[in-house]
């Protein structure tokens, strides 16, 4: 029936999907995708991953979904400190490379700063000495040519932790015969039972429109069950985050005021700290809600959950509107939270990292799976992931899995072994260069100290000799840094080759 409807009749999310389908079907030489996973459920995201892995042409995509990017990308182009950087490999390689380059930059900056200070001291000390006039003038010229390197400022990202309300209870909540529907002709949730214990990490997964958010609202007390019940331990304090909750924000309030009003025990300093953690520093905390974007409003809602001590977190798609670094910070905050977490998410990185149990909406039913997301994929998996051939029965699936697992592990082991042999000498070379740089920097420091002594003794011959040695040492250090950059790039290229082989193995 949907094929007969006008595109204008569909929601914004479905219109995005329609445009994505048109792009995929056009068979271009270069496919440009801007946040293609927005508005998609987990099975749709997995389908696009499989489609793009087999795509024979070039793909360039923008995404904040790290697991999606890592499965597809051979190279990462990032904007760091207002500059574009292209690095072979996945996001982990990208951030490692950036961190390494910034460490090298900072070491070089400090070294140059020390050198400039020493030159300035030499000029000040010997400016009036006629016999050292040429050396003084030479250093003045050197100082004038030297470009000052600014200290790198810390890049702002979300940095926070959830406040925990102590709770000694073993059981957090229990549902019995829980049922709900918006339409009497179709039950979204039917006779659903689950017991969630203290410290559990429960992730709710499934296709869009199947009842995930509805279940979370029932657990949060935002909706009343039509049948059955939800029972909480008396000591449970809930924190609920849901995208549509941004409608509860008051347009005339500031960000700081919304955080202040979240809990009666919040003072202005704590509110300011949380504003800063949510990237509303300084005057940004005084912005009115009415001028904020959708993503900024979501951060305010997250801040209101943060400021309230809770022991049960109920989170509905908390990574929406968050960039990659902010998602990493959220993942760490959830992982470090001492209480219980129930979370709806389509983000497979979060599922692999956090899920101890799953509530799965699939094939018209609601399944509680006691185990990790990886175990779910291996033992049950998502419906209709067999390239349109229909689902195999469980016996065939298990047999097929057993027959392939041994071969899969053997091939993966071979690739890892090949990678180890290929990159080991490169890594050893990098360590050798780094040790050599450290050795020459220590040597340079000693030469500079000796130069100061010679300067104080006004020993012109020794000063000239030391100047040549210092220059030679600096040239060696510069050469070593250039060599380190080249060898590191070689390592990244090699790692990218083997990462691609592993991706192809995983997708095949």
mmCIF file of C-alpha atoms in Angstrom, residues 310-444:
data_model
loop_
_atom_site.group_PDB
_atom_site.id
_atom_site.type_symbol
_atom_site.label_atom_id
_atom_site.label_comp_id
_atom_site.label_asym_id
_atom_site.label_seq_id
_atom_site.Cartn_x
_atom_site.Cartn_y
_atom_site.Cartn_z
ATOM 1 C CA UNK A 310 19.371 8.812 40.551
ATOM 2 C CA UNK A 311 19.897 5.056 40.657
ATOM 3 C CA UNK A 312 17.863 4.114 37.565
ATOM 4 C CA UNK A 313 18.647 5.720 34.207
ATOM 5 C CA UNK A 314 16.037 5.383 31.454
ATOM 6 C CA UNK A 315 17.533 6.712 28.219
ATOM 7 C CA UNK A 316 15.841 6.919 24.815
ATOM 8 C CA UNK A 317 18.326 7.336 21.950
ATOM 9 C CA UNK A 318 20.702 9.526 24.006
ATOM 10 C CA UNK A 319 23.290 9.755 21.189
ATOM 11 C CA UNK A 320 20.941 11.623 18.834
ATOM 12 C CA UNK A 321 22.346 15.130 18.141
ATOM 13 C CA UNK A 322 25.711 14.198 19.733
ATOM 14 C CA UNK A 323 28.974 14.254 17.795
ATOM 15 C CA UNK A 324 31.488 11.415 17.959
ATOM 16 C CA UNK A 325 33.551 12.774 20.873
ATOM 17 C CA UNK A 326 30.417 13.593 22.885
ATOM 18 C CA UNK A 327 29.063 10.084 22.269
ATOM 19 C CA UNK A 328 32.347 8.683 23.598
ATOM 20 C CA UNK A 329 31.979 10.830 26.733
ATOM 21 C CA UNK A 330 28.381 9.650 27.204
ATOM 22 C CA UNK A 331 29.432 6.017 26.793
ATOM 23 C CA UNK A 332 32.094 6.453 29.493
ATOM 24 C CA UNK A 333 29.601 8.188 31.825
ATOM 25 C CA UNK A 334 27.034 5.382 31.461
ATOM 26 C CA UNK A 335 29.725 2.737 31.915
ATOM 27 C CA UNK A 336 30.930 4.410 35.140
ATOM 28 C CA UNK A 337 27.420 4.889 36.573
ATOM 29 C CA UNK A 338 26.885 2.702 39.665
ATOM 30 C CA UNK A 339 23.136 2.327 39.180
ATOM 31 C CA UNK A 340 20.878 0.514 36.717
ATOM 32 C CA UNK A 341 20.539 1.517 33.058
ATOM 33 C CA UNK A 342 17.718 0.779 30.607
ATOM 34 C CA UNK A 343 18.442 2.327 27.217
ATOM 35 C CA UNK A 344 16.849 2.399 23.772
ATOM 36 C CA UNK A 345 19.557 2.656 21.113
ATOM 37 C CA UNK A 346 20.366 1.833 17.487
ATOM 38 C CA UNK A 347 24.080 2.487 18.103
ATOM 39 C CA UNK A 348 25.971 -0.805 17.843
ATOM 40 C CA UNK A 349 29.067 0.631 19.541
ATOM 41 C CA UNK A 350 26.959 1.261 22.666
ATOM 42 C CA UNK A 351 25.324 -2.163 22.373
ATOM 43 C CA UNK A 352 28.643 -4.006 22.156
ATOM 44 C CA UNK A 353 30.179 -1.936 24.978
ATOM 45 C CA UNK A 354 27.306 -1.853 27.484
ATOM 46 C CA UNK A 355 24.563 -4.424 26.944
ATOM 47 C CA UNK A 356 24.372 -7.258 29.476
ATOM 48 C CA UNK A 357 20.742 -8.021 28.600
ATOM 49 C CA UNK A 358 18.519 -7.108 25.668
ATOM 50 C CA UNK A 359 14.823 -6.428 25.204
ATOM 51 C CA UNK A 360 14.312 -7.231 21.514
ATOM 52 C CA UNK A 361 11.281 -6.146 19.479
ATOM 53 C CA UNK A 362 11.298 -8.577 16.565
ATOM 54 C CA UNK A 363 8.856 -10.645 14.482
ATOM 55 C CA UNK A 364 5.835 -9.209 16.275
ATOM 56 C CA UNK A 365 6.997 -10.215 19.749
ATOM 57 C CA UNK A 366 9.058 -8.846 22.628
ATOM 58 C CA UNK A 367 11.972 -11.069 23.652
ATOM 59 C CA UNK A 368 14.173 -10.782 26.741
ATOM 60 C CA UNK A 369 17.657 -12.045 25.847
ATOM 61 C CA UNK A 370 20.035 -12.636 28.772
ATOM 62 C CA UNK A 371 23.427 -12.026 27.242
ATOM 63 C CA UNK A 372 25.580 -9.590 25.289
ATOM 64 C CA UNK A 373 24.697 -8.101 21.929
ATOM 65 C CA UNK A 374 27.408 -10.197 20.254
ATOM 66 C CA UNK A 375 25.847 -13.364 21.675
ATOM 67 C CA UNK A 376 22.450 -12.250 20.387
ATOM 68 C CA UNK A 377 23.867 -11.791 16.878
ATOM 69 C CA UNK A 378 25.504 -15.231 16.977
ATOM 70 C CA UNK A 379 22.610 -17.171 18.500
ATOM 71 C CA UNK A 380 19.501 -15.396 17.163
ATOM 72 C CA UNK A 381 20.385 -12.472 14.895
ATOM 73 C CA UNK A 382 18.157 -10.017 13.087
ATOM 74 C CA UNK A 383 15.303 -11.163 10.895
ATOM 75 C CA UNK A 384 15.617 -10.839 7.113
ATOM 76 C CA UNK A 385 19.414 -10.567 7.094
ATOM 77 C CA UNK A 386 19.872 -13.419 4.625
ATOM 78 C CA UNK A 387 19.816 -11.341 1.423
ATOM 79 C CA UNK A 388 16.125 -11.943 0.784
ATOM 80 C CA UNK A 389 16.342 -15.746 0.935
ATOM 81 C CA UNK A 390 14.196 -15.891 4.043
ATOM 82 C CA UNK A 391 15.301 -16.913 7.509
ATOM 83 C CA UNK A 392 16.809 -20.307 7.998
ATOM 84 C CA UNK A 393 15.314 -22.450 10.673
ATOM 85 C CA UNK A 394 17.250 -22.529 13.922
ATOM 86 C CA UNK A 395 18.758 -25.973 13.244
ATOM 87 C CA UNK A 396 20.053 -24.959 9.807
ATOM 88 C CA UNK A 397 21.314 -21.656 11.201
ATOM 89 C CA UNK A 398 23.233 -23.298 14.045
ATOM 90 C CA UNK A 399 24.704 -25.934 11.711
ATOM 91 C CA UNK A 400 25.731 -23.272 9.192
ATOM 92 C CA UNK A 401 27.238 -21.241 12.040
ATOM 93 C CA UNK A 402 29.237 -24.209 13.357
ATOM 94 C CA UNK A 403 30.544 -25.124 9.894
ATOM 95 C CA UNK A 404 31.693 -21.567 9.204
ATOM 96 C CA UNK A 405 33.037 -20.517 12.595
ATOM 97 C CA UNK A 406 36.145 -22.715 12.388
ATOM 98 C CA UNK A 407 37.010 -21.464 8.884
ATOM 99 C CA UNK A 408 36.204 -17.887 9.918
ATOM 100 C CA UNK A 409 38.509 -18.067 12.962
ATOM 101 C CA UNK A 410 41.275 -19.667 10.865
ATOM 102 C CA UNK A 411 41.114 -16.941 8.216
ATOM 103 C CA UNK A 412 40.935 -14.162 10.819
ATOM 104 C CA UNK A 413 43.966 -15.677 12.581
ATOM 105 C CA UNK A 414 45.875 -15.749 9.279
ATOM 106 C CA UNK A 415 45.121 -12.077 8.587
ATOM 107 C CA UNK A 416 46.130 -11.060 12.123
ATOM 108 C CA UNK A 417 49.344 -13.089 11.783
ATOM 109 C CA UNK A 418 50.145 -11.449 8.429
ATOM 110 C CA UNK A 419 49.446 -8.039 9.946
ATOM 111 C CA UNK A 420 51.722 -8.761 12.903
ATOM 112 C CA UNK A 421 54.604 -9.768 10.623
ATOM 113 C CA UNK A 422 54.093 -6.739 8.373
ATOM 114 C CA UNK A 423 53.840 -4.052 11.062
ATOM 115 C CA UNK A 424 56.278 -5.426 13.666
ATOM 116 C CA UNK A 425 59.450 -4.075 11.969
ATOM 117 C CA UNK A 426 57.722 -0.729 11.326
ATOM 118 C CA UNK A 427 56.718 -0.422 15.000
ATOM 119 C CA UNK A 428 60.266 -1.347 16.048
ATOM 120 C CA UNK A 429 61.592 1.357 13.708
ATOM 121 C CA UNK A 430 59.227 3.908 15.299
ATOM 122 C CA UNK A 431 60.445 2.988 18.805
ATOM 123 C CA UNK A 432 64.053 3.270 17.592
ATOM 124 C CA UNK A 433 63.426 6.750 16.139
ATOM 125 C CA UNK A 434 61.616 7.928 19.297
ATOM 126 C CA UNK A 435 64.521 6.700 21.467
ATOM 127 C CA UNK A 436 66.961 8.453 19.140
ATOM 128 C CA UNK A 437 64.989 11.708 19.382
ATOM 129 C CA UNK A 438 64.979 11.455 23.175
ATOM 130 C CA UNK A 439 68.735 10.823 23.186
ATOM 131 C CA UNK A 440 69.497 13.840 20.973
ATOM 132 C CA UNK A 441 67.142 16.130 22.922
ATOM 133 C CA UNK A 442 69.022 15.243 26.117
ATOM 134 C CA UNK A 443 72.289 15.894 24.279
ATOM 135 C CA UNK A 444 70.943 19.266 23.068
#
